[in-house]
Short mmCIF file of C-alpha atoms in Angstrom, two decimals:
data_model
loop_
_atom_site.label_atom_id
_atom_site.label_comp_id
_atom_site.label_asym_id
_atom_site.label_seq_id
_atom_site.Cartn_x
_atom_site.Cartn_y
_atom_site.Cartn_z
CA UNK A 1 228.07 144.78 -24.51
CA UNK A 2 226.20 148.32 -23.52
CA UNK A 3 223.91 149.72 -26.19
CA UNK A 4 224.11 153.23 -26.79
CA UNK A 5 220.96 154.92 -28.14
CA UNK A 6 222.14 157.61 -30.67
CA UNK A 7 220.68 160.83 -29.97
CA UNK A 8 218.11 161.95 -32.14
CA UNK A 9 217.48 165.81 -33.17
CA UNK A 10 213.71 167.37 -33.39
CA UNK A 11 213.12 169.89 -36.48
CA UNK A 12 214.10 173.19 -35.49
CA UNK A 13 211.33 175.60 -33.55
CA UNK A 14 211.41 178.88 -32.86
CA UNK A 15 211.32 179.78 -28.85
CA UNK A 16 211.34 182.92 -28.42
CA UNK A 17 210.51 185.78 -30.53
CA UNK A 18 210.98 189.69 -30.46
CA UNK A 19 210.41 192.21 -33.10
CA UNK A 20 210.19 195.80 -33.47
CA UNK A 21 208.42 198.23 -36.25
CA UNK A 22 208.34 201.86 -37.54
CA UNK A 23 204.93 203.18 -37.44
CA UNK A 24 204.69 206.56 -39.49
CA UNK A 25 203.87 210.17 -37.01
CA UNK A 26 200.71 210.12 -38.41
CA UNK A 27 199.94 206.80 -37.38
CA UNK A 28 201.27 206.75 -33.76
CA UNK A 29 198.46 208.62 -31.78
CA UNK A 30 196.29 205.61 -33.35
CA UNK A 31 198.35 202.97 -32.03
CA UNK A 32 198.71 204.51 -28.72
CA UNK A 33 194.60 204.77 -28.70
CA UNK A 34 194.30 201.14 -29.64
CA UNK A 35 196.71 199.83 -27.21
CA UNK A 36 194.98 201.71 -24.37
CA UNK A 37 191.21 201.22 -25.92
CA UNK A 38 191.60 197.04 -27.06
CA UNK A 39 194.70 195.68 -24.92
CA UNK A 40 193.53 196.95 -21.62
CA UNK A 41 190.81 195.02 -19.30
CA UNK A 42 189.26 191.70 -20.98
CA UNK A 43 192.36 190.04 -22.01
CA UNK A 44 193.88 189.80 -18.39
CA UNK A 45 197.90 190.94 -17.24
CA UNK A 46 198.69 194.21 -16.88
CA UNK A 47 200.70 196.90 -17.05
CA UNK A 48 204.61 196.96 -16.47
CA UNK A 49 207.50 199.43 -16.48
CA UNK A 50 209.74 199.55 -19.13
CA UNK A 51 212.88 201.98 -19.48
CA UNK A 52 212.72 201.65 -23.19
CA UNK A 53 208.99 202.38 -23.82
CA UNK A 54 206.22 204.38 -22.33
CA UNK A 55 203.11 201.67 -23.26
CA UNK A 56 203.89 198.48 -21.56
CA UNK A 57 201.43 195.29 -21.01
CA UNK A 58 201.84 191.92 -20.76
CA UNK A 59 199.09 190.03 -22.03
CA UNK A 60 197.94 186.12 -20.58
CA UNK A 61 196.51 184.24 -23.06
CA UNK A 62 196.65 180.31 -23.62
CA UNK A 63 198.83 180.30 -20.42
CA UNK A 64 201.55 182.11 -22.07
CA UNK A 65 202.89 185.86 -21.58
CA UNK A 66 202.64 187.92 -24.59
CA UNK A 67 204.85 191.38 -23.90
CA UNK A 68 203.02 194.76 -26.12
CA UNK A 69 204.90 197.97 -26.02
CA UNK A 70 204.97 201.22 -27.86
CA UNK A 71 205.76 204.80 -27.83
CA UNK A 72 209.64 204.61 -27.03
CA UNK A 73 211.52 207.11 -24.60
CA UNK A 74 214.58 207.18 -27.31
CA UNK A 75 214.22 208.80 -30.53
CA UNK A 76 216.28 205.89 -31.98
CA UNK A 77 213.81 203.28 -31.04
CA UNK A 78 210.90 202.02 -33.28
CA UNK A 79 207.72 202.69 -32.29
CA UNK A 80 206.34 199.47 -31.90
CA UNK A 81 207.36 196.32 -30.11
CA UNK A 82 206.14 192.51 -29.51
CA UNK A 83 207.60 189.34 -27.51
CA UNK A 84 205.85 186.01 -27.56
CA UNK A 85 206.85 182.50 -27.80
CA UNK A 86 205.45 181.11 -31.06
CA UNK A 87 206.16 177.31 -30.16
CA UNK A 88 203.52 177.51 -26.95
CA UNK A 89 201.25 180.93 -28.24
CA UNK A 90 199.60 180.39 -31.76
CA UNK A 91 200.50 182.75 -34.16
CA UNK A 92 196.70 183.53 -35.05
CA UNK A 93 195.96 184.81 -31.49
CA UNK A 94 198.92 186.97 -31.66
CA UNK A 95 197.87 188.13 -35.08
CA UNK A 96 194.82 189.12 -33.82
CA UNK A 97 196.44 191.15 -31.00
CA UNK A 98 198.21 192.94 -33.34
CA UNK A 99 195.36 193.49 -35.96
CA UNK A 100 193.78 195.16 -32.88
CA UNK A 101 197.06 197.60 -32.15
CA UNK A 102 198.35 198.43 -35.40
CA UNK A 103 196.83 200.36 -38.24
CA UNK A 104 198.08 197.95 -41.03
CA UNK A 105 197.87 194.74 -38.79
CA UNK A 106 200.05 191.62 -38.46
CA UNK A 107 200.97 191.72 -42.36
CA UNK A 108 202.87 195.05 -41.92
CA UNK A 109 204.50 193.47 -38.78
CA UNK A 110 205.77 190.23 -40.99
CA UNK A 111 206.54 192.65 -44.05
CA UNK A 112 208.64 195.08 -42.49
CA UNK A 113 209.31 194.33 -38.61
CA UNK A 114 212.69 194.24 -37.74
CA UNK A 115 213.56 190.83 -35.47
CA UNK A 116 215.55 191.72 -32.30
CA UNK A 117 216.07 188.33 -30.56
CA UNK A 118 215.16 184.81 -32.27
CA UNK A 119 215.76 181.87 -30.24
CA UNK A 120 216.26 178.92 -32.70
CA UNK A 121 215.61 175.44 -30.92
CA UNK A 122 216.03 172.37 -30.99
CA UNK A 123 215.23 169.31 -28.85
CA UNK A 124 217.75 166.69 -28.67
CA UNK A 125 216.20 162.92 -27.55
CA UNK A 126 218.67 160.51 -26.01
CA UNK A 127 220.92 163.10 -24.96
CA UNK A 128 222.10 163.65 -21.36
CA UNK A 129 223.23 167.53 -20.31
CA UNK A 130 226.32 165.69 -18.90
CA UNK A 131 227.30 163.80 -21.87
CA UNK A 132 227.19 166.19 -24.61
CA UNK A 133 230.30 168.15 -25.84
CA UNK A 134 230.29 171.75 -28.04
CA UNK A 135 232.40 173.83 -29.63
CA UNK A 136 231.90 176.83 -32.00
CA UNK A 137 235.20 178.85 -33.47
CA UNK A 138 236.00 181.63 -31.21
CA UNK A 139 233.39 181.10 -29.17
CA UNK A 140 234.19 180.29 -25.48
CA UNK A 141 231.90 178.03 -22.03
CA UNK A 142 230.28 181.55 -20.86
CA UNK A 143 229.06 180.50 -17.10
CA UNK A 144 227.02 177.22 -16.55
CA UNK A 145 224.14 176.55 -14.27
CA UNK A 146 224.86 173.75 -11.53
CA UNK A 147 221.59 172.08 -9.32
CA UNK A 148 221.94 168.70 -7.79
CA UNK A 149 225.86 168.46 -8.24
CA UNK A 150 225.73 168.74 -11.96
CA UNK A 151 225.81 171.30 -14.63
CA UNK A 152 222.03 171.68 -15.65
CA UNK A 153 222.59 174.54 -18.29
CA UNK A 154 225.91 175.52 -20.18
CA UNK A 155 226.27 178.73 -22.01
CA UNK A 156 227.90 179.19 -24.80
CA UNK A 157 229.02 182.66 -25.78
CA UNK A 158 228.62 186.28 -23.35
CA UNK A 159 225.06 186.55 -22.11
CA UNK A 160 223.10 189.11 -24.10
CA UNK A 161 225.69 189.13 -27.00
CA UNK A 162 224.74 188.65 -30.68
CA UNK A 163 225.42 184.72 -30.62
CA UNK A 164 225.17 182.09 -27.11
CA UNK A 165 224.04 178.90 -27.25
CA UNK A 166 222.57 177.28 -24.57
CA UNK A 167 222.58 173.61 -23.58
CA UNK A 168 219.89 172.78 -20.59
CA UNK A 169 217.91 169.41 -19.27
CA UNK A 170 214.82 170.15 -21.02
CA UNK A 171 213.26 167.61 -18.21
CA UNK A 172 214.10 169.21 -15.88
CA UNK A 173 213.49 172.62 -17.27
CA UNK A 174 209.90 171.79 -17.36
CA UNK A 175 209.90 170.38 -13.87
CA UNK A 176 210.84 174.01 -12.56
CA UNK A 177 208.38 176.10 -15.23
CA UNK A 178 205.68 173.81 -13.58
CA UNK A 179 206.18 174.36 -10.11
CA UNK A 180 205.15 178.10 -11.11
CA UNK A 181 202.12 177.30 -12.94
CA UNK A 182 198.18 176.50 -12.40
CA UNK A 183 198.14 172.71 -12.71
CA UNK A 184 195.86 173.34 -15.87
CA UNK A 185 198.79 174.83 -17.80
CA UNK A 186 201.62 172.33 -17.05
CA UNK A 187 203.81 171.11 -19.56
CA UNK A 188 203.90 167.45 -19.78
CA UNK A 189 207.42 165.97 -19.15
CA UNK A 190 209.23 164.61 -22.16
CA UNK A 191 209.34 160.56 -22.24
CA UNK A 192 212.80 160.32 -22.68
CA UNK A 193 216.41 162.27 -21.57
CA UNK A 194 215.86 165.28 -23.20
CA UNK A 195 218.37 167.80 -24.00
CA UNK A 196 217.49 171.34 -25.53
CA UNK A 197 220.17 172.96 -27.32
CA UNK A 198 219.42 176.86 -28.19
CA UNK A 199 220.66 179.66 -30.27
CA UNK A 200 219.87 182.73 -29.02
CA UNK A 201 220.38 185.51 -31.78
CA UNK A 202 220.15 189.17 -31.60
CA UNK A 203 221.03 190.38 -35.00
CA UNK A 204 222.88 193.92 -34.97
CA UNK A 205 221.97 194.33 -39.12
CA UNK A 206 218.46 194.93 -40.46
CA UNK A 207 217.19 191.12 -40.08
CA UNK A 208 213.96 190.16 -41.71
CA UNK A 209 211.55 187.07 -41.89
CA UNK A 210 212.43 187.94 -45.73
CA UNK A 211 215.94 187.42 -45.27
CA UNK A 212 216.56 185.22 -41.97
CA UNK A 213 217.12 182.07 -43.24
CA UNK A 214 220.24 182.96 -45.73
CA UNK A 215 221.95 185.55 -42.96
CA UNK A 216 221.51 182.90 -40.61
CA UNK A 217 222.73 179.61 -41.88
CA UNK A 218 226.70 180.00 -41.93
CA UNK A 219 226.38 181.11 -38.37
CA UNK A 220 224.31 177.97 -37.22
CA UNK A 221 226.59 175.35 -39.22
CA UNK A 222 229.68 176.60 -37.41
CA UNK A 223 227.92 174.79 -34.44
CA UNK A 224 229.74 171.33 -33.69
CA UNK A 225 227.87 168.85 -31.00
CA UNK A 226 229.04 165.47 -30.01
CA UNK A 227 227.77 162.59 -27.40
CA UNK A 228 230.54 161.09 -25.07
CA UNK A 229 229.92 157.59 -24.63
CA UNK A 230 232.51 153.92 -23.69
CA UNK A 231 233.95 156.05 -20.92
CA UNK A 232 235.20 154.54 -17.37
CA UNK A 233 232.96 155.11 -15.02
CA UNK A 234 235.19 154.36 -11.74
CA UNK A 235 238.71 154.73 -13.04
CA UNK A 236 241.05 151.87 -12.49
CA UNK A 237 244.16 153.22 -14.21
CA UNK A 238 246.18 156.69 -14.35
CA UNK A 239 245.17 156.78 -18.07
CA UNK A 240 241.05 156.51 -16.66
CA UNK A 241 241.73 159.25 -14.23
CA UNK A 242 243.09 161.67 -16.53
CA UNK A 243 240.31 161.01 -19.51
CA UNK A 244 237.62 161.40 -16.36
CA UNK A 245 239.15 165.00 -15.42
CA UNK A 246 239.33 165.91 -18.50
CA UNK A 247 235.64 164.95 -19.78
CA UNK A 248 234.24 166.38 -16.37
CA UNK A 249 236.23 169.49 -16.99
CA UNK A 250 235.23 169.95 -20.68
CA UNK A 251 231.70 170.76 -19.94
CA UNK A 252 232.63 173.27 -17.23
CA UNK A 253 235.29 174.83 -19.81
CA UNK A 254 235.95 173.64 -22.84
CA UNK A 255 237.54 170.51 -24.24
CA UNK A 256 240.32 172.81 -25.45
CA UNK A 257 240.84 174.15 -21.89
CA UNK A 258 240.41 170.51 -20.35
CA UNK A 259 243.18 169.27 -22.08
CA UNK A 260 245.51 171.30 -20.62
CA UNK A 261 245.20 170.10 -17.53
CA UNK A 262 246.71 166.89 -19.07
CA UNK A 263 250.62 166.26 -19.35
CA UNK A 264 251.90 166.85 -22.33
CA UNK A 265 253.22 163.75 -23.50
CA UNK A 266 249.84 162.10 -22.54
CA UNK A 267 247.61 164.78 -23.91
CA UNK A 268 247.30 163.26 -27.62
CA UNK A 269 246.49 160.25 -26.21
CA UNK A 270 243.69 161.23 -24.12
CA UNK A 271 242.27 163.41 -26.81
CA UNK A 272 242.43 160.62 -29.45
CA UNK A 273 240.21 158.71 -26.52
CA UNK A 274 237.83 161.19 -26.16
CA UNK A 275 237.55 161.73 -29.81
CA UNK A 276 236.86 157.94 -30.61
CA UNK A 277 234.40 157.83 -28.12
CA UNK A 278 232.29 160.58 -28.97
CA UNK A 279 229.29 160.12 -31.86
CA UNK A 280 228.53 163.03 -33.63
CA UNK A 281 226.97 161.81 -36.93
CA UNK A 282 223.64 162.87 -34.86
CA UNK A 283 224.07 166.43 -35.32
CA UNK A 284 223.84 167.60 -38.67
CA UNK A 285 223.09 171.52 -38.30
CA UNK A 286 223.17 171.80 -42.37
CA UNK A 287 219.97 169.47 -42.32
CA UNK A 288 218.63 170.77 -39.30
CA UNK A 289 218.87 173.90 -41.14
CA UNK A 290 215.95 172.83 -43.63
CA UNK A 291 213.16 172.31 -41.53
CA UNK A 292 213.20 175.85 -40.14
CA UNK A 293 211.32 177.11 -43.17
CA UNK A 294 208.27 174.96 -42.11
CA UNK A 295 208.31 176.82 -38.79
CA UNK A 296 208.95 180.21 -40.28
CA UNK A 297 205.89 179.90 -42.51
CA UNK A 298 203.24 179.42 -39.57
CA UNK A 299 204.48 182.34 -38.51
CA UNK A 300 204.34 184.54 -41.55
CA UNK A 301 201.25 182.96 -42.70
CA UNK A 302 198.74 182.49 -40.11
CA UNK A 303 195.45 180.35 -40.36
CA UNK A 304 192.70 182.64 -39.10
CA UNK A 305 190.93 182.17 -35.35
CA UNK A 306 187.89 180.57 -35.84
CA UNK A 307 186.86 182.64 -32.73
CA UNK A 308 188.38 185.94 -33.48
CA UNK A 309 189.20 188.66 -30.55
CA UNK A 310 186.59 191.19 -31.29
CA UNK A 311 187.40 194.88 -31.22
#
């Protein structure tokens, strides 16, 4: 009898981070001076071009990219913006960047910056990309990503849209963020199959570190994900071939979609397969749910550097 290790969710983490804030006319020529005076030089990157803003630079620092910008070309546009990944850059070193730029520091940022793109994450352990299954109402398989005859990442949702969800080999994700780094900033490969599932979210109302967590929670427990497992591996019968198309297919488009490539007097059948043979009491978004508080509050309550950047 095969044992099946039940996939096993990480708390949720934030990935990827983007906000933006009004700074007051009076205060602007002071940001501008501090961005030019304190983010220029010493802490490495450089400048970049930018078709939204006129101040660009992209910082280096713990191996990470940390994206400044300010003064925006479109009178629509708030004057400030940051990017940074707060589950590889520590929130104190970009609170000290910003306690550098800003008049009012990273406390006005928390207290009144709007959040543009959040990427809520979490790692799945036990999971294979080409055994998990999704579905979200309304939502359909966007485009995938295919390397070494498989699909490697599977979008969920149109690409810069308010909601997609992403499903990638976190292995092997790392394996290709590697090859493009100094050996003294690689990320260590995860022990076991590792699948990262990801919502990116680009809220078009005011959203808030005040106000994230309720807003965001009926859209994340619309999320369904389930493991395929007992399936034929080499088919022997008609009935084998046609749950193999359709689990192969599913990935690539959509269980929905699969199925009708079925007959239609066979079609329940198949699905009631699939169905039996697919755990999902793994994923539990409402749960998952909880622990992102724990993760919100290292970022809107910093420890202080013990070494602080000095102005």
């Amino acid at each position: 009898m095969a044992v099946i290790w039940l996939p096993k969710a990480s708390p949720l983490f934030i990935d990827k981070l983007s906000m933006t804030l009004h700074i007051p006319e009076h205060e602007q020529q002071i940001v501008i001076h501090n961005f030019k005076q304190y983010l220029s030089g010493f802490m490495g990157g450089g400048l970049y071009p930018s078709k939204l803003y006129s101040y660009n630079r992209k910082l280096y620092l713990e191996g990470e990219q940390l994206f400044v910008q300010c003064g925006p070309k479109a009178k629509n546009t708030n004057f400030f913006r940051i990017e940074w990944n707060p589950a590889k850059m520590t929130t104190e070193t970009v609170a000290d960047v910003v306690n550098l730029t800003l008049p009012d520091g990273y406390a006005d940022l928390i207290s009144y910056g709007r959040i543009t793109r959040i990427d809520i994450t979490t790692d799945v352990k036990n999971l294979k990309m080409k055994d998990i299954r999704f579905r979200y109402p309304g939502m359909t398989i966007g485009y995938n990503y295919l390397k070494a005859g498989g699909i490697q990442t599977a979008y969920l949702g149109a690409k810069g849209g308010v909601n997609q969800f992403k499903f990638y080999d976190k292995k092997q994700q790392v394996k290709d963020n590697n090859a493009g780094k100094p050996k003294q900033y690689h990320e260590p490969l995860p022990e076991y199959q590792t699948t990262r599932i990801e919502w990116e979210y680009r809220p078009q109302e005011v959203c808030t570190f005040a106000n994230i967590t309720k807003a965001c929670k009926p859209i994340y427990q619309k999320l369904w994900c389930g493991m395929v497992a007992n399936l034929p591996e080499q088919p022997e019968t008609i009935f084998d071939s046609l749950v193999c198309l359709v689990i192969s297919d599913s990935l690539d488009k959509g269980l929905p979609q699969a199925l009708y490539k079925v007959v239609e007097f066979k079609r329940a059948e198949v699905r009631e397969f699939i169905e039996k043979n697919t755990h999902t009491l793994w994923w539990n978004p409402e749960s998952l749910w909880e622990t992102l508080p724990d993760t919100i509050e290292q970022i809107v309550n910093p420890v202080p550097n013990k070494w602080t950047i000095l102005q």
